Amino acid sequence: MYKHSILGFTLIELLVVIAVVGVLAAGVFTAINPLEQLARARDADRKVKLGQLAQALQTYFTSKIQFPAVNNSWITTLKNEGELKNVPAQSTYVAVTDICTSSLPSRGKESDYCYLSNGQDAAVYVRMESSAENKKCSSNIPRAWFMWLSTEGTGRIMCTGTTSEPTGL
């Protein structure tokens, strides 16, 4: 009698297993979307830093009875006055690096953060990067910004058009 024993897998079986694992890995990778997760993390960091800037502005206002002058070194002013420990680093993400219309006399830009003030009221805002934040805006107003207004005392998402930024106090 002839005994036939199976000691391994056939090439077809191995290829099928590799294909199934590849499809599952692609599905998991798509669901996780690491680029979106990184964008969300950077947005969360921007919100935290904006909160620190807002607190520094409030402290500055309490001691000076006015907000700092609007210029492109307003964060450095807060640091030099002792209201802020560190100047936030400039983002390397291209879509948010040049967002403020700093050529306008009523706006200041330092790092990623834009600043508006009339001396008695102030606003600080930063562009959001993740699609999760931008989806909070409608399709005809697609840009999301996180903005703190001294008149409200809190931060919130604001939406603007494709080439504009938040305006006015």
PDB file of C-alpha atoms in Angstrom:
ATOM      1  CA  MET A   1       0.000   0.000   0.000  1.00  0.00           C
ATOM      2  CA  TYR A   2       1.024   3.444  -0.826  1.00  0.00           C
ATOM      3  CA  LYS A   3       0.753   6.080   1.929  1.00  0.00           C
ATOM      4  CA  HIS A   4       0.352   9.689   0.910  1.00  0.00           C
ATOM      5  CA  SER A   5       1.005  12.309   3.570  1.00  0.00           C
ATOM      6  CA  ILE A   6       0.535  16.061   3.291  1.00  0.00           C
ATOM      7  CA  LEU A   7       3.409  17.876   4.921  1.00  0.00           C
ATOM      8  CA  GLY A   8       2.947  21.454   3.751  1.00  0.00           C
ATOM      9  CA  PHE A   9       0.919  24.005   1.837  1.00  0.00           C
ATOM     10  CA  THR A  10       0.678  24.253  -1.884  1.00  0.00           C
ATOM     11  CA  LEU A  11       1.823  27.360  -3.681  1.00  0.00           C
ATOM     12  CA  ILE A  12      -1.792  28.275  -4.513  1.00  0.00           C
ATOM     13  CA  GLU A  13      -2.813  28.071  -0.855  1.00  0.00           C
ATOM     14  CA  LEU A  14       0.068  30.349   0.160  1.00  0.00           C
ATOM     15  CA  LEU A  15      -0.785  32.885  -2.546  1.00  0.00           C
ATOM     16  CA  VAL A  16      -4.434  32.956  -1.470  1.00  0.00           C
ATOM     17  CA  VAL A  17      -3.449  33.572   2.169  1.00  0.00           C
ATOM     18  CA  ILE A  18      -1.053  36.355   1.171  1.00  0.00           C
ATOM     19  CA  ALA A  19      -3.759  37.985  -0.988  1.00  0.00           C
ATOM     20  CA  VAL A  20      -6.321  37.835   1.839  1.00  0.00           C
ATOM     21  CA  VAL A  21      -3.846  39.314   4.337  1.00  0.00           C
ATOM     22  CA  GLY A  22      -2.974  42.069   1.827  1.00  0.00           C
ATOM     23  CA  VAL A  23      -6.627  42.997   1.319  1.00  0.00           C
ATOM     24  CA  LEU A  24      -7.235  43.087   5.079  1.00  0.00           C
ATOM     25  CA  ALA A  25      -4.114  45.203   5.655  1.00  0.00           C
ATOM     26  CA  ALA A  26      -5.171  47.677   2.954  1.00  0.00           C
ATOM     27  CA  GLY A  27      -8.624  47.945   4.514  1.00  0.00           C
ATOM     28  CA  VAL A  28      -7.213  48.595   7.986  1.00  0.00           C
ATOM     29  CA  PHE A  29      -4.695  51.113   6.636  1.00  0.00           C
ATOM     30  CA  THR A  30      -7.477  52.974   4.826  1.00  0.00           C
ATOM     31  CA  ALA A  31      -9.709  52.975   7.916  1.00  0.00           C
ATOM     32  CA  ILE A  32      -6.940  54.286  10.157  1.00  0.00           C
ATOM     33  CA  ASN A  33      -5.749  56.931   7.641  1.00  0.00           C
ATOM     34  CA  PRO A  34      -2.483  57.886   9.342  1.00  0.00           C
ATOM     35  CA  LEU A  35      -2.170  61.207   7.476  1.00  0.00           C
ATOM     36  CA  GLU A  36      -5.557  62.340   8.796  1.00  0.00           C
ATOM     37  CA  GLN A  37      -4.593  61.208  12.293  1.00  0.00           C
ATOM     38  CA  LEU A  38      -1.412  63.290  12.089  1.00  0.00           C
ATOM     39  CA  ALA A  39      -3.418  66.294  10.868  1.00  0.00           C
ATOM     40  CA  ARG A  40      -5.839  65.901  13.783  1.00  0.00           C
ATOM     41  CA  ALA A  41      -2.931  65.761  16.209  1.00  0.00           C
ATOM     42  CA  ARG A  42      -1.437  68.952  14.743  1.00  0.00           C
ATOM     43  CA  ASP A  43      -4.865  70.656  14.963  1.00  0.00           C
ATOM     44  CA  ALA A  44      -5.184  69.630  18.604  1.00  0.00           C
ATOM     45  CA  ASP A  45      -1.717  71.061  19.268  1.00  0.00           C
ATOM     46  CA  ARG A  46      -2.672  74.333  17.554  1.00  0.00           C
ATOM     47  CA  LYS A  47      -5.820  74.597  19.692  1.00  0.00           C
ATOM     48  CA  VAL A  48      -3.829  74.080  22.889  1.00  0.00           C
ATOM     49  CA  LYS A  49      -1.259  76.684  21.857  1.00  0.00           C
ATOM     50  CA  LEU A  50      -3.980  79.116  20.846  1.00  0.00           C
ATOM     51  CA  GLY A  51      -5.499  78.660  24.320  1.00  0.00           C
ATOM     52  CA  GLN A  52      -2.121  79.517  25.873  1.00  0.00           C
ATOM     53  CA  LEU A  53      -1.857  82.603  23.663  1.00  0.00           C
ATOM     54  CA  ALA A  54      -5.373  83.655  24.653  1.00  0.00           C
ATOM     55  CA  GLN A  55      -4.529  83.288  28.348  1.00  0.00           C
ATOM     56  CA  ALA A  56      -1.341  85.315  27.848  1.00  0.00           C
ATOM     57  CA  LEU A  57      -3.332  88.024  26.044  1.00  0.00           C
ATOM     58  CA  GLN A  58      -5.862  88.176  28.883  1.00  0.00           C
ATOM     59  CA  THR A  59      -3.067  88.472  31.444  1.00  0.00           C
ATOM     60  CA  TYR A  60      -1.363  91.192  29.382  1.00  0.00           C
ATOM     61  CA  PHE A  61      -4.665  93.068  29.112  1.00  0.00           C
ATOM     62  CA  THR A  62      -5.217  92.825  32.873  1.00  0.00           C
ATOM     63  CA  SER A  63      -1.817  94.356  33.637  1.00  0.00           C
ATOM     64  CA  LYS A  64      -1.639  96.937  30.799  1.00  0.00           C
ATOM     65  CA  ILE A  65      -5.377  97.736  30.357  1.00  0.00           C
ATOM     66  CA  GLN A  66      -4.981  97.161  26.625  1.00  0.00           C
ATOM     67  CA  PHE A  67      -4.000  94.373  24.268  1.00  0.00           C
ATOM     68  CA  PRO A  68      -0.564  94.397  22.582  1.00  0.00           C
ATOM     69  CA  ALA A  69      -0.042  96.359  19.395  1.00  0.00           C
ATOM     70  CA  VAL A  70      -0.886  94.597  16.168  1.00  0.00           C
ATOM     71  CA  ASN A  71       2.344  93.665  14.401  1.00  0.00           C
ATOM     72  CA  ASN A  72       4.235  90.567  13.305  1.00  0.00           C
ATOM     73  CA  SER A  73       5.959  90.187  16.684  1.00  0.00           C
ATOM     74  CA  TRP A  74       2.953  90.245  18.999  1.00  0.00           C
ATOM     75  CA  ILE A  75       3.755  86.778  20.426  1.00  0.00           C
ATOM     76  CA  THR A  76       7.342  87.877  21.081  1.00  0.00           C
ATOM     77  CA  THR A  77       5.921  90.895  22.921  1.00  0.00           C
ATOM     78  CA  LEU A  78       3.899  88.554  25.150  1.00  0.00           C
ATOM     79  CA  LYS A  79       7.040  86.482  25.786  1.00  0.00           C
ATOM     80  CA  ASN A  80       9.191  89.525  26.531  1.00  0.00           C
ATOM     81  CA  GLU A  81       6.567  90.826  28.978  1.00  0.00           C
ATOM     82  CA  GLY A  82       6.664  87.492  30.829  1.00  0.00           C
ATOM     83  CA  GLU A  83       3.099  86.494  29.915  1.00  0.00           C
ATOM     84  CA  LEU A  84       4.188  83.569  27.717  1.00  0.00           C
ATOM     85  CA  LYS A  85       6.996  81.074  28.293  1.00  0.00           C
ATOM     86  CA  ASN A  86       7.678  79.975  24.697  1.00  0.00           C
ATOM     87  CA  VAL A  87       6.873  81.219  21.202  1.00  0.00           C
ATOM     88  CA  PRO A  88       5.018  78.442  19.304  1.00  0.00           C
ATOM     89  CA  ALA A  89       7.051  76.932  16.477  1.00  0.00           C
ATOM     90  CA  GLN A  90       6.133  77.618  12.861  1.00  0.00           C
ATOM     91  CA  SER A  91       4.219  74.775  11.230  1.00  0.00           C
ATOM     92  CA  THR A  92       5.811  72.842   8.408  1.00  0.00           C
ATOM     93  CA  TYR A  93       2.424  72.002   6.908  1.00  0.00           C
ATOM     94  CA  VAL A  94       2.236  73.991   3.655  1.00  0.00           C
ATOM     95  CA  ALA A  95      -1.506  74.755   3.637  1.00  0.00           C
ATOM     96  CA  VAL A  96      -1.381  76.608   6.959  1.00  0.00           C
ATOM     97  CA  THR A  97       1.990  78.358   6.861  1.00  0.00           C
ATOM     98  CA  ASP A  98       0.973  81.552   5.033  1.00  0.00           C
ATOM     99  CA  ILE A  99      -2.555  82.220   6.171  1.00  0.00           C
ATOM    100  CA  CYS A 100      -2.773  85.721   7.576  1.00  0.00           C
ATOM    101  CA  THR A 101      -3.054  88.782   5.436  1.00  0.00           C
ATOM    102  CA  SER A 102      -0.260  90.369   7.451  1.00  0.00           C
ATOM    103  CA  SER A 103       0.135  93.177   4.921  1.00  0.00           C
ATOM    104  CA  LEU A 104      -3.101  94.655   6.245  1.00  0.00           C
ATOM    105  CA  PRO A 105      -2.423  97.118   9.083  1.00  0.00           C
ATOM    106  CA  SER A 106      -5.128  95.588  11.292  1.00  0.00           C
ATOM    107  CA  ARG A 107      -3.537  92.104  11.403  1.00  0.00           C
ATOM    108  CA  GLY A 108      -0.416  90.622  12.864  1.00  0.00           C
ATOM    109  CA  LYS A 109       1.057  87.217  12.049  1.00  0.00           C
ATOM    110  CA  GLU A 110       3.632  85.344  14.034  1.00  0.00           C
ATOM    111  CA  SER A 111       4.235  81.634  13.737  1.00  0.00           C
ATOM    112  CA  ASP A 112       0.927  80.119  12.509  1.00  0.00           C
ATOM    113  CA  TYR A 113      -1.225  82.460  14.570  1.00  0.00           C
ATOM    114  CA  CYS A 114      -3.021  85.533  13.312  1.00  0.00           C
ATOM    115  CA  TYR A 115      -3.933  88.435  15.575  1.00  0.00           C
ATOM    116  CA  LEU A 116      -6.475  91.236  15.399  1.00  0.00           C
ATOM    117  CA  SER A 117      -6.927  93.953  17.995  1.00  0.00           C
ATOM    118  CA  ASN A 118      -8.293  97.443  18.418  1.00  0.00           C
ATOM    119  CA  GLY A 119      -6.634  97.789  21.836  1.00  0.00           C
ATOM    120  CA  GLN A 120      -9.746  96.920  23.849  1.00  0.00           C
ATOM    121  CA  ASP A 121     -10.825  93.722  22.072  1.00  0.00           C
ATOM    122  CA  ALA A 122      -8.709  91.026  20.452  1.00  0.00           C
ATOM    123  CA  ALA A 123      -8.961  87.910  18.334  1.00  0.00           C
ATOM    124  CA  VAL A 124      -6.428  85.149  17.674  1.00  0.00           C
ATOM    125  CA  TYR A 125      -6.994  82.509  15.033  1.00  0.00           C
ATOM    126  CA  VAL A 126      -5.229  79.645  13.316  1.00  0.00           C
ATOM    127  CA  ARG A 127      -6.044  77.573  10.226  1.00  0.00           C
ATOM    128  CA  MET A 128      -7.183  73.988  10.829  1.00  0.00           C
ATOM    129  CA  GLU A 129      -5.653  71.277   8.693  1.00  0.00           C
ATOM    130  CA  SER A 130      -7.580  68.036   9.213  1.00  0.00           C
ATOM    131  CA  SER A 131     -10.538  67.089   7.081  1.00  0.00           C
ATOM    132  CA  ALA A 132     -12.453  66.346  10.297  1.00  0.00           C
ATOM    133  CA  GLU A 133     -12.263  70.043  11.249  1.00  0.00           C
ATOM    134  CA  ASN A 134     -12.865  71.300   7.721  1.00  0.00           C
ATOM    135  CA  LYS A 135     -15.947  69.057   7.357  1.00  0.00           C
ATOM    136  CA  LYS A 136     -17.540  71.116  10.146  1.00  0.00           C
ATOM    137  CA  CYS A 137     -17.868  73.827   7.506  1.00  0.00           C
ATOM    138  CA  SER A 138     -20.256  73.689   4.588  1.00  0.00           C
ATOM    139  CA  SER A 139     -18.981  72.931   1.087  1.00  0.00           C
ATOM    140  CA  ASN A 140     -19.441  76.545  -0.053  1.00  0.00           C
ATOM    141  CA  ILE A 141     -17.482  77.820   3.002  1.00  0.00           C
ATOM    142  CA  PRO A 142     -14.811  75.113   3.227  1.00  0.00           C
ATOM    143  CA  ARG A 143     -12.038  76.579   5.382  1.00  0.00           C
ATOM    144  CA  ALA A 144     -12.058  75.951   9.124  1.00  0.00           C
ATOM    145  CA  TRP A 145     -10.243  78.242  11.557  1.00  0.00           C
ATOM    146  CA  PHE A 146     -10.021  77.963  15.314  1.00  0.00           C
ATOM    147  CA  MET A 147     -10.599  81.427  16.748  1.00  0.00           C
ATOM    148  CA  TRP A 148     -10.523  82.987  20.206  1.00  0.00           C
ATOM    149  CA  LEU A 149     -12.358  86.259  20.737  1.00  0.00           C
ATOM    150  CA  SER A 150     -11.813  88.345  23.861  1.00  0.00           C
ATOM    151  CA  THR A 151     -15.451  89.414  23.687  1.00  0.00           C
ATOM    152  CA  GLU A 152     -16.557  85.777  24.050  1.00  0.00           C
ATOM    153  CA  GLY A 153     -13.672  84.551  26.205  1.00  0.00           C
ATOM    154  CA  THR A 154     -13.593  81.173  24.479  1.00  0.00           C
ATOM    155  CA  GLY A 155     -12.386  79.466  21.329  1.00  0.00           C
ATOM    156  CA  ARG A 156     -14.576  78.139  18.528  1.00  0.00           C
ATOM    157  CA  ILE A 157     -14.481  77.004  14.913  1.00  0.00           C
ATOM    158  CA  MET A 158     -15.167  79.646  12.285  1.00  0.00           C
ATOM    159  CA  CYS A 159     -15.634  78.953   8.589  1.00  0.00           C
ATOM    160  CA  THR A 160     -14.533  81.124   5.675  1.00  0.00           C
ATOM    161  CA  GLY A 161     -14.351  80.888   1.910  1.00  0.00           C
ATOM    162  CA  THR A 162     -11.513  79.441  -0.125  1.00  0.00           C
ATOM    163  CA  THR A 163      -9.226  82.493  -0.065  1.00  0.00           C
ATOM    164  CA  SER A 164     -10.374  84.496   2.915  1.00  0.00           C
ATOM    165  CA  GLU A 165      -9.681  84.486   6.622  1.00  0.00           C
ATOM    166  CA  PRO A 166     -11.875  85.533   9.570  1.00  0.00           C
ATOM    167  CA  THR A 167     -12.446  89.263   9.806  1.00  0.00           C
ATOM    168  CA  GLY A 168     -13.378  91.925  12.270  1.00  0.00           C
ATOM    169  CA  LEU A 169     -13.841  92.111  15.991  1.00  0.00           C
TER     170      LEU A 169
END
